[in-house]
Amino acid sequence: MIDKKFNLAEQAVADIQDGATLLVGGFGGSGLPSNLIAALTEQGAKNLTVVSNNIGAVSDGVAALISNNQVSKIMCSFPVGPHADDLIQRLENGKIELEIVPQGTLAERIRAGGAGIPAFYTPTGVHTELGEGKEVRVFNNREYLLEEAIVGDYAFVKADTADRWGNLVYRKTQRNFNPVMATAAKTTIAEVNRIVEVGELDPEEIITQSVYVHRLVLLDGVREGRVLINE
Amino acid sequence: MIDKKFNLAEQAVADIQDGATLLVGGFGGSGLPSNLIAALTEQGAKNLTVVSNNIGAVSDGVAALISNNQVSKIMCSFPVGPHADDLIQRLENGKIELEIVPQGTLAERIRAGGAGIPAFYTPTGVHTELGEGKEVRVFNNREYLLEEAIVGDYAFVKADTADRWGNLVYRKTQRNFNPVMATAAKTTIAEVNRIVEVGELDPEEIITQSVYVHRLVLLDGVREGRVLINE
Amino acid sequence: MSKQQEKSIGWTMPVLAAHVANDLEDGWCVNLGIGLPTLVADFIPEGKEIILHSENGLLGLGPKPAPGEEDMDLVNAGKEPITLEPGGSYFSQSESFAMIRGGHLDAAVLGAFQVSQYGDLASWKLPDKLLGRVGGAMDLTVGSKRVYLFMKHCTKTGEAKIVEKCEYPLTAKHCVDRIYTDLAIVDVTQNGLVVRQLAPGVTFDYVQERTAAPLKKGEAVTSEIESTGVQT
Amino acid sequence: MSKQQEKSIGWTMPVLAAHVANDLEDGWCVNLGIGLPTLVADFIPEGKEIILHSENGLLGLGPKPAPGEEDMDLVNAGKEPITLEPGGSYFSQSESFAMIRGGHLDAAVLGAFQVSQYGDLASWKLPDKLLGRVGGAMDLTVGSKRVYLFMKHCTKTGEAKIVEKCEYPLTAKHCVDRIYTDLAIVDVTQNGLVVRQLAPGVTFDYVQERTAAPLKKGEAVTSEIESTGVQT
């Protein structure tokens, strides 16, 4: 019988090794899997490559991993914010490598990783600093950059509701990067507010299909903090 | 005020010109915009390039346009079926050009067309007859084919429910090629079973966002035929 | 290599389907190709959850509906009415093939015209036909974690379908992992074709005579031959 | 080119936002960039339906919620709580940027550090900063059917922001269609920068002096000068 539920976030992240590539969903604090991040700060894996859109918008996001010296590379579109000081310091002393990726290219590279597309061309970033060194190719008289897929060893995603199979339903703009990151990792771990019986989710409304989710962590109502406050 | 509704299918297809590229949704008879196709057979535009997955599965699909001598090129993955005789005859006498595209490549080329991606690499079709003449490129020790986007002048899609803005909700496997084709045409025309007030559709359940739909045709309950029979 | 096969010998297709179903692991997501492979769905053992994928945009394929309960908006990849299991979901074709090509299906069980000793597959077009029907076959074979063939060992006219090199147009190279036929279950390995299991009453030589590529005896086959003393 | 600007001269930002809002057409789908451009939402004329897009995955952006009604799962691209209009919908970031890059937005109204006479835009990184904040700016500028800038004509220190050639890191080349500033509305055309409208009491020469690229007089500006006899 399929059962992807782990009782504790700590158990769900226990096998993450030093040097792993980690995709982290969320847009600022919205749809942020902050409990999985907290568990990973306790677990302590180092030299992580972290792919996440915003770094520094909130203290309990990727910023927590940076401050805890667990990150050696960041790929993001927005590396600034009130909690970016530790990132900036580590960039300046060379402890962290930063790759800034335009937001749409970041999303599309992750989608490609999940969809078996190794590379694609995009108009975004042509003739800019972020396109330097990338292959430029003309289609129909317009220039495009070649961009390669991003695949994670692990993805941390946040959703509202799951079922035992691992189907996920999100709430409003909680979706953001979560559905696409869920498709693009060898092991996708979802933290959710509730888990319902198989068959209870409307089949028309499931956004992340069960096949993409490998582990589920149910927030216990104490640690989840930020989310229930706003419900 | 936004209002995309046309009273008759004939009006919604009236401006389609000879030589247009037309994307037609549906998988066999499921989610097939058969009333728009019927209107186009009456309208009579010729030399159409038609992109559609199945040709010949049902008589009121693309087969009707072929039998009516309106088609000069077909792009599809499955050109066979009980109603493919007229296609085969026109292929044999050179009246129609056929490009067989693997189903996933067809879907991805259309998605690329809607998503501003001019081309991408895929593992599908490497070292096959359908990959002949295409660029092969190696990423991470695996060979991939370069495939280019497909964009339509028009898309015919079928959905269950729309609102005045053009948001679409589908029913079960009616989705198939409809959501992706809706994104990839200059003018997308949707035939729907009902139109509700703006705000009545669940924002979590809208599959095709309003921005992709330009014209709506409400089935009048008489002509829709095949669909309501099964409801 | 064009040996007629006795009608009564080997597994029936339903029994073969049960063998395939037995080899699918609990929790796998599996695509069953149009035609013969769909039989496998009927033999999934009680208590084993296999999530069936249909490439027209559905996970959690259920059995055929009762007569009169057909819903034309709920069809499988063969365009036949089906049902949805609890836990199932709908999505578009582009999402469906992203799932396939992205390596998210644990196995695809497909039919074949020919398969080579290297696991090359020909399944979409016969050389004498004007038209092929590629559908999702090329995507499924390059994308699925495992590709299993479910097929008769020989054609109706007794020609071997397992060959040294495919003569028919290829679906994909080096893609097949295992071949289930009425006569045997054969693994495609780096050391060539290895017979994993023989149908009851079928000898290794009988299978080899109906196969146009060299076969090897797998461990289980060798030990069965040794223990029963049956001549192969 | 570093002329201080009198505080009282030109349009206020709300009045300028009303000008932008007035130029958006009924039924358009529009993205308003973080910061100043969001002002435009408050001035969309009654009866005109403009569908606002937020790149974090939302169409149909509504006004800010009442205090106490904030929902942390409903935020805009600036990560501020917002509301959803009837007819609005949610989708993922990959779908949101497919929409942007695919050319489905009628207009994007964005801020700028510099814009060149050819419509090159610099808006994501200042040359003296270690970090840039590119976000969705590059995608919006290459993807939107029209790119409008909404900005102060000069920097706080009086430097021209409209220049011959951008010195700051580019967001995209040849992407800007029109520039709305407190002093004027300027079209980027194949014949160069054309002033379409001057703010009340602002002369063409006054704008030219605060612009580091040659400006031309548009038809409306020329005829106004002729009819009023005001010296430029």
Coordinates of C-alpha atoms in Angstrom, one line a residue, chain A residues 42-163:
Chain A
E42 CA 19.1 20.7 12.4
Q43 CA 20.3 17.9 10.1
G44 CA 23.3 19.9 9.0
A45 CA 24.1 18.7 5.5
K46 CA 26.7 21.0 3.9
N47 CA 27.9 22.3 0.6
L48 CA 24.4 22.4 -0.7
T49 CA 23.5 23.9 -4.1
V50 CA 20.2 25.6 -3.5
V51 CA 17.8 26.6 -6.3
S52 CA 15.1 29.0 -5.0
N53 CA 13.6 32.2 -6.4
N54 CA 14.0 34.6 -3.4
I55 CA 16.9 34.6 -1.1
G56 CA 16.6 36.9 1.9
A57 CA 13.0 37.9 1.8
V58 CA 12.2 36.0 5.0
S59 CA 14.4 34.6 7.9
D60 CA 13.0 31.1 7.9
G61 CA 13.6 30.5 4.2
V62 CA 16.9 29.7 2.4
A63 CA 18.5 32.5 4.4
A64 CA 18.4 30.1 7.4
L65 CA 20.5 27.6 5.5
I66 CA 22.9 30.3 4.4
S67 CA 23.3 31.7 7.9
N68 CA 24.0 28.1 9.1
N69 CA 26.8 27.8 6.6
Q70 CA 25.2 24.9 4.7
V71 CA 25.2 26.4 1.2
S72 CA 28.0 26.6 -1.3
K73 CA 26.0 27.7 -4.3
I74 CA 22.7 29.6 -4.9
M75 CA 20.7 29.8 -8.1
C76 CA 17.9 32.5 -7.8
S77 CA 16.4 35.5 -9.5
F78 CA 16.2 37.8 -6.5
P79 CA 19.1 37.6 -4.0
V80 CA 18.2 40.6 -2.0
G81 CA 15.9 41.4 0.9
P82 CA 15.9 42.2 4.6
H83 CA 17.6 38.8 5.4
A84 CA 20.2 38.8 2.7
D85 CA 23.1 40.1 4.9
D86 CA 24.6 36.7 5.5
L87 CA 24.4 35.9 1.8
I88 CA 26.2 39.2 0.9
Q89 CA 28.9 38.6 3.4
R90 CA 29.5 35.0 2.2
L91 CA 29.6 36.2 -1.4
E92 CA 32.2 38.8 -0.5
N93 CA 34.4 36.4 1.2
G94 CA 33.9 33.8 -1.5
K95 CA 32.1 31.2 0.6
I96 CA 29.1 31.1 -1.7
E97 CA 28.8 31.1 -5.5
L98 CA 25.8 32.9 -6.9
E99 CA 24.1 32.4 -10.3
I100 CA 21.4 34.9 -10.9
V101 CA 18.8 33.5 -13.3
P102 CA 15.9 35.5 -14.7
Q103 CA 12.7 34.3 -13.0
G104 CA 11.1 32.9 -16.1
T105 CA 14.2 31.2 -17.2
L106 CA 14.6 29.7 -13.7
A107 CA 11.0 28.4 -13.9
E108 CA 11.5 27.0 -17.4
R109 CA 14.8 25.4 -16.6
I110 CA 13.2 23.6 -13.7
R111 CA 10.2 22.6 -15.8
A112 CA 12.6 21.3 -18.5
G113 CA 14.3 19.2 -15.8
G114 CA 11.0 17.6 -14.8
A115 CA 9.8 17.2 -18.4
G116 CA 12.8 15.4 -19.9
I117 CA 13.9 18.4 -22.0
P118 CA 17.7 18.8 -21.6
A119 CA 17.9 22.3 -23.0
F120 CA 15.8 25.0 -24.8
Y121 CA 16.1 28.4 -26.4
T122 CA 14.6 31.6 -24.8
P123 CA 14.6 35.2 -25.8
T124 CA 15.2 36.3 -22.2
G125 CA 18.6 37.6 -21.3
V126 CA 20.0 38.1 -24.8
H127 CA 22.6 40.9 -24.9
T128 CA 22.6 41.1 -21.1
E129 CA 25.2 40.4 -18.5
L130 CA 23.2 37.3 -17.5
G131 CA 23.5 35.9 -21.0
E132 CA 27.2 36.2 -21.3
G133 CA 29.0 33.0 -22.4
K134 CA 25.8 31.4 -23.4
E135 CA 25.1 30.1 -26.9
V136 CA 23.1 32.6 -29.0
R137 CA 21.1 31.2 -31.9
V138 CA 18.7 32.8 -34.4
F139 CA 15.3 31.4 -35.1
N140 CA 13.0 33.4 -37.4
N141 CA 15.3 36.5 -37.3
R142 CA 15.3 36.8 -33.6
E143 CA 18.1 35.9 -31.2
Y144 CA 17.7 33.4 -28.4
L145 CA 19.9 31.9 -25.6
L146 CA 20.4 28.2 -25.0
E147 CA 19.5 27.3 -21.5
E148 CA 19.9 24.0 -19.8
A149 CA 17.6 22.0 -17.5
I150 CA 17.9 22.1 -13.7
V151 CA 17.3 18.8 -11.9
G152 CA 17.5 18.5 -8.1
D153 CA 18.4 15.7 -5.9
Y154 CA 15.7 16.9 -3.5
A155 CA 12.8 19.3 -3.8
F156 CA 11.2 20.9 -0.7
V157 CA 7.6 22.0 -1.6
K158 CA 4.7 23.3 0.4
A159 CA 1.1 22.6 -0.3
D160 CA -2.2 22.9 1.5
T161 CA -3.6 19.4 1.2
A162 CA -2.3 16.0 0.2
D163 CA -3.7 12.5 0.0

